[in-house]
Short mmCIF file of C-alpha atoms in Angstrom, two decimals:
data_model
loop_
_atom_site.label_atom_id
_atom_site.label_comp_id
_atom_site.label_asym_id
_atom_site.label_seq_id
_atom_site.Cartn_x
_atom_site.Cartn_y
_atom_site.Cartn_z
CA GLN V 1 10.41 -10.29 -13.03
CA LYS V 2 8.05 -8.68 -10.53
CA GLU V 3 5.18 -10.70 -9.12
CA VAL V 4 2.76 -7.91 -10.00
CA GLU V 5 3.14 -5.73 -13.08
CA GLN V 6 1.33 -2.42 -13.50
CA ASP V 7 1.85 0.24 -16.14
CA PRO V 8 2.90 3.40 -14.28
CA GLY V 9 1.37 5.79 -16.81
CA PRO V 10 0.70 8.62 -16.49
CA LEU V 11 -2.70 8.16 -18.05
CA SER V 12 -4.41 11.38 -19.04
CA VAL V 13 -8.12 11.42 -19.99
CA PRO V 14 -10.83 14.05 -20.44
CA GLU V 15 -13.58 14.40 -17.88
CA GLY V 16 -16.40 11.93 -18.49
CA ALA V 17 -14.19 9.30 -20.14
CA ILE V 18 -14.18 5.63 -19.19
CA VAL V 19 -10.86 4.69 -17.63
CA SER V 20 -9.36 1.21 -17.69
CA LEU V 21 -6.52 0.34 -15.32
CA ASN V 22 -4.87 -3.07 -15.37
CA CYS V 23 -2.44 -5.35 -13.58
CA THR V 24 -0.98 -8.72 -14.43
CA TYR V 25 0.52 -11.14 -11.96
CA SER V 26 2.53 -14.33 -11.99
CA ASN V 27 1.61 -16.08 -8.73
CA SER V 28 -1.42 -18.32 -9.32
CA ALA V 29 -1.88 -18.67 -5.54
CA PHE V 30 -3.18 -15.11 -5.20
CA GLN V 31 -6.85 -15.14 -4.29
CA TYR V 32 -7.52 -11.71 -2.76
CA PHE V 33 -7.42 -8.74 -5.13
CA MET V 34 -7.67 -5.09 -4.24
CA TRP V 35 -7.42 -1.62 -5.71
CA TYR V 36 -6.13 1.23 -3.59
CA ARG V 37 -6.32 4.92 -4.46
CA GLN V 38 -3.60 7.31 -3.35
CA TYR V 39 -3.88 11.08 -3.56
CA SER V 40 -0.73 13.15 -3.69
CA ARG V 41 1.18 13.15 -0.39
CA LYS V 42 -1.42 10.94 1.28
CA GLY V 43 -1.56 7.29 2.28
CA PRO V 44 -3.35 4.76 0.06
CA GLU V 45 -6.99 3.99 0.79
CA LEU V 46 -8.92 0.90 -0.19
CA LEU V 47 -11.19 1.38 -3.17
CA MET V 48 -12.27 -2.12 -4.22
CA TYR V 49 -11.89 -5.58 -2.66
CA THR V 50 -12.51 -8.85 -4.51
CA TYR V 51 -12.08 -12.44 -3.49
CA SER V 52 -11.25 -14.88 -6.29
CA SER V 53 -12.59 -14.34 -9.82
CA GLY V 54 -15.47 -12.27 -11.09
CA ASN V 55 -16.74 -8.72 -11.18
CA LYS V 56 -17.61 -6.27 -8.45
CA GLU V 57 -19.32 -2.95 -8.93
CA ASP V 58 -19.47 0.03 -6.58
CA GLY V 59 -20.95 3.20 -8.03
CA ARG V 60 -18.78 4.36 -10.93
CA PHE V 61 -16.13 1.74 -10.19
CA THR V 62 -16.00 -1.86 -11.45
CA ALA V 63 -13.31 -4.35 -10.56
CA GLN V 64 -12.73 -7.46 -12.66
CA VAL V 65 -10.57 -10.47 -11.88
CA ASP V 66 -9.63 -13.09 -14.47
CA LYS V 67 -7.59 -15.72 -12.63
CA SER V 68 -7.19 -17.87 -15.73
CA SER V 69 -5.32 -15.03 -17.44
CA LYS V 70 -3.77 -13.67 -14.20
CA TYR V 71 -5.20 -10.26 -15.04
CA ILE V 72 -7.18 -7.76 -13.02
CA SER V 73 -8.82 -4.52 -14.11
CA LEU V 74 -10.43 -1.46 -12.62
CA PHE V 75 -12.91 0.53 -14.70
CA ILE V 76 -13.96 4.05 -13.82
CA ARG V 77 -17.07 5.37 -15.57
CA ASP V 78 -17.80 9.06 -16.04
CA SER V 79 -14.39 9.99 -14.72
CA GLN V 80 -14.09 13.20 -12.70
CA PRO V 81 -11.14 15.50 -11.95
CA SER V 82 -11.43 14.29 -8.35
CA ASP V 83 -10.48 10.81 -9.60
CA SER V 84 -7.00 12.12 -10.40
CA ALA V 85 -4.72 10.02 -8.21
CA THR V 86 -2.38 7.05 -8.27
CA TYR V 87 -4.16 3.70 -8.42
CA LEU V 88 -2.39 0.72 -6.92
CA CYS V 89 -3.41 -2.85 -7.46
CA ALA V 90 -2.67 -5.27 -4.64
CA MET V 91 -3.11 -8.97 -4.12
CA SER V 92 -2.38 -11.70 -1.61
CA ARG V 93 -2.62 -15.39 -0.89
CA TYR V 94 -3.86 -15.28 2.68
CA GLY V 95 -5.42 -11.88 3.12
CA ASN V 96 -3.41 -9.04 4.56
CA LYS V 97 0.17 -9.73 3.46
CA LEU V 98 -0.22 -7.78 0.24
CA VAL V 99 1.95 -7.49 -2.85
CA PHE V 100 1.43 -4.16 -4.60
CA GLY V 101 1.84 -3.08 -8.18
CA ALA V 102 3.92 0.01 -8.91
CA GLY V 103 0.80 2.17 -9.31
CA THR V 104 -0.71 4.00 -12.29
CA ILE V 105 -0.92 7.80 -12.21
CA LEU V 106 -4.29 8.96 -13.54
CA ARG V 107 -5.05 12.55 -14.55
CA VAL V 108 -8.60 13.53 -15.44
CA LYS V 109 -8.73 16.87 -17.24
CA SER V 110 -11.73 19.16 -16.85
CA ASP R 1 -8.55 11.67 16.88
CA ALA R 2 -8.99 8.00 16.07
CA GLY R 3 -6.93 6.47 13.30
CA ILE R 4 -3.34 5.77 12.47
CA THR R 5 -0.71 8.44 12.90
CA GLN R 6 2.91 8.57 11.89
CA SER R 7 5.69 10.79 13.14
CA PRO R 8 7.70 12.59 12.08
CA ARG R 9 6.06 13.42 8.75
CA TYR R 10 9.34 14.74 7.36
CA LYS R 11 12.89 13.90 8.43
CA ILE R 12 16.31 14.74 7.03
CA THR R 13 19.25 12.84 8.44
CA GLU R 14 22.82 11.95 7.57
CA THR R 15 24.36 8.66 6.54
CA GLY R 16 25.18 6.49 9.54
CA ARG R 17 22.68 8.08 11.94
CA GLN R 18 19.99 6.12 13.71
CA VAL R 19 16.43 7.13 12.89
CA THR R 20 13.17 5.94 14.40
CA LEU R 21 9.83 6.39 12.70
CA MET R 22 6.82 6.11 14.98
CA CYS R 23 3.42 4.61 14.23
CA HIS R 24 0.38 4.66 16.49
CA GLN R 25 -3.11 3.28 15.86
CA THR R 26 -6.22 3.67 17.97
CA TRP R 27 -8.35 0.86 16.52
CA SER R 28 -6.67 -2.02 18.42
CA HIS R 29 -6.06 -3.75 15.08
CA SER R 30 -4.11 -6.99 15.36
CA TYR R 31 -1.89 -6.46 12.33
CA MET R 32 0.52 -3.63 11.67
CA PHE R 33 2.82 -3.11 8.70
CA TRP R 34 5.66 -0.95 7.49
CA TYR R 35 5.98 -0.28 3.77
CA ARG R 36 8.35 1.88 1.80
CA GLN R 37 7.28 3.56 -1.42
CA ASP R 38 9.76 4.35 -4.16
CA LEU R 39 9.21 5.44 -7.75
CA GLY R 40 8.89 2.45 -10.02
CA HIS R 41 8.60 -0.03 -7.15
CA GLY R 42 5.29 0.79 -5.59
CA LEU R 43 4.84 -0.25 -1.98
CA ARG R 44 7.24 -2.85 -0.64
CA LEU R 45 6.73 -4.56 2.69
CA ILE R 46 9.56 -4.08 5.19
CA TYR R 47 8.19 -5.76 8.34
CA TYR R 48 4.84 -6.72 9.73
CA SER R 49 3.40 -7.76 13.05
CA ALA R 50 0.46 -10.04 13.74
CA ALA R 51 0.18 -9.07 17.41
CA ALA R 52 2.19 -7.58 20.27
CA ASP R 53 5.62 -9.23 20.51
CA ILE R 54 5.18 -11.01 17.15
CA THR R 55 7.03 -9.57 14.16
CA ASP R 56 8.19 -10.97 10.85
CA LYS R 57 10.22 -9.89 7.86
CA GLY R 58 8.72 -8.70 4.64
CA GLU R 59 10.27 -8.27 1.22
CA VAL R 60 12.96 -5.67 2.08
CA PRO R 61 13.90 -5.97 5.80
CA ASP R 62 17.66 -5.40 5.62
CA GLY R 63 18.82 -2.35 7.57
CA TYR R 64 15.58 -2.03 9.56
CA VAL R 65 14.52 -3.09 13.03
CA VAL R 66 11.01 -3.18 14.48
CA SER R 67 9.44 -3.88 17.82
CA ARG R 68 5.89 -4.15 19.10
CA SER R 69 5.64 -4.12 22.85
CA LYS R 70 2.11 -2.64 22.75
CA THR R 71 -0.68 -3.39 20.31
CA GLU R 72 -1.08 0.25 19.32
CA ASN R 73 2.57 1.10 18.57
CA PHE R 74 4.90 -0.20 15.89
CA PRO R 75 8.12 1.83 15.60
CA LEU R 76 10.55 1.32 12.72
CA THR R 77 14.25 1.96 13.35
CA LEU R 78 16.97 2.48 10.80
CA GLU R 79 20.03 1.56 12.83
CA SER R 80 22.58 3.18 10.49
CA ALA R 81 20.84 5.11 7.73
CA THR R 82 22.05 4.84 4.15
CA ARG R 83 21.18 6.93 1.10
CA SER R 84 19.30 4.00 -0.39
CA GLN R 85 16.87 4.28 2.52
CA THR R 86 15.69 7.66 1.29
CA SER R 87 12.02 6.95 0.71
CA VAL R 88 8.47 7.54 1.86
CA TYR R 89 7.54 5.16 4.65
CA PHE R 90 3.96 4.12 5.30
CA CYS R 91 2.62 2.42 8.37
CA ALA R 92 -0.63 0.47 8.06
CA SER R 93 -2.90 -1.62 10.22
CA SER R 94 -5.61 -4.18 9.61
CA GLU R 95 -7.97 -6.37 11.51
CA ASN R 96 -8.02 -10.14 11.15
CA GLY R 97 -11.12 -11.64 9.65
CA GLU R 98 -13.25 -11.45 6.54
CA ARG R 99 -11.64 -8.38 5.03
CA THR R 100 -8.08 -8.88 6.14
CA GLY R 101 -6.79 -7.26 2.96
CA GLU R 102 -8.21 -3.91 3.98
CA LEU R 103 -5.21 -2.02 5.21
CA PHE R 104 -5.57 1.41 6.79
CA PHE R 105 -2.57 3.58 6.03
CA GLY R 106 -1.05 6.52 7.79
CA GLU R 107 -0.12 9.69 5.90
CA GLY R 108 3.50 8.65 5.48
CA SER R 109 6.92 9.72 6.75
CA ARG R 110 9.17 11.25 4.12
CA LEU R 111 12.80 10.43 4.97
CA THR R 112 15.83 11.92 3.24
CA VAL R 113 19.27 10.52 4.01
CA LEU R 114 22.10 12.82 2.95
#
């Protein structure tokens, strides 16, 4: 069993929809949680960064961490075609030695 | 330009050949990483380095060699390439400190082993 599980999708939604992306994990020692966005044929870029449990909001993006359930989520409000990308969750115990999920492909249709 | 650059971007080689993928960063970040990305597996850590002359294995190190004689360079060598090493390879760097999970990735090196 992988340490981090993420549904690969693809997830296809109409423009303006609310998108929910999720990851589950098995290692209770993880305390840093991140979401990276990767456009086609590009390197991943950091989208959201959370330490421990709770919510974090940045514009149309909200990251949630529930350590009791070992579950993290990324919500995208008012989704745009430019949000079409692969979204990778990542987490770590100490900071920068990350374990990534497989990535979810998101397609936002105009 | 400042940032992290990888070369070559595309490489086709044959089984048994030695291949070196180059990575260069201009930020003087302490940490550098090599990941491979394969369908269904996401990004898997091959090797990482906390500073010049300090390297350590990641999740999938077999068949790979790294070195870091200078802070800004972190080459990855496949000593005898195999078909299973066909993948997209990403180099990344990060600074130590409050946001150590913020990795900055290069654009990737797409390697095909025939």
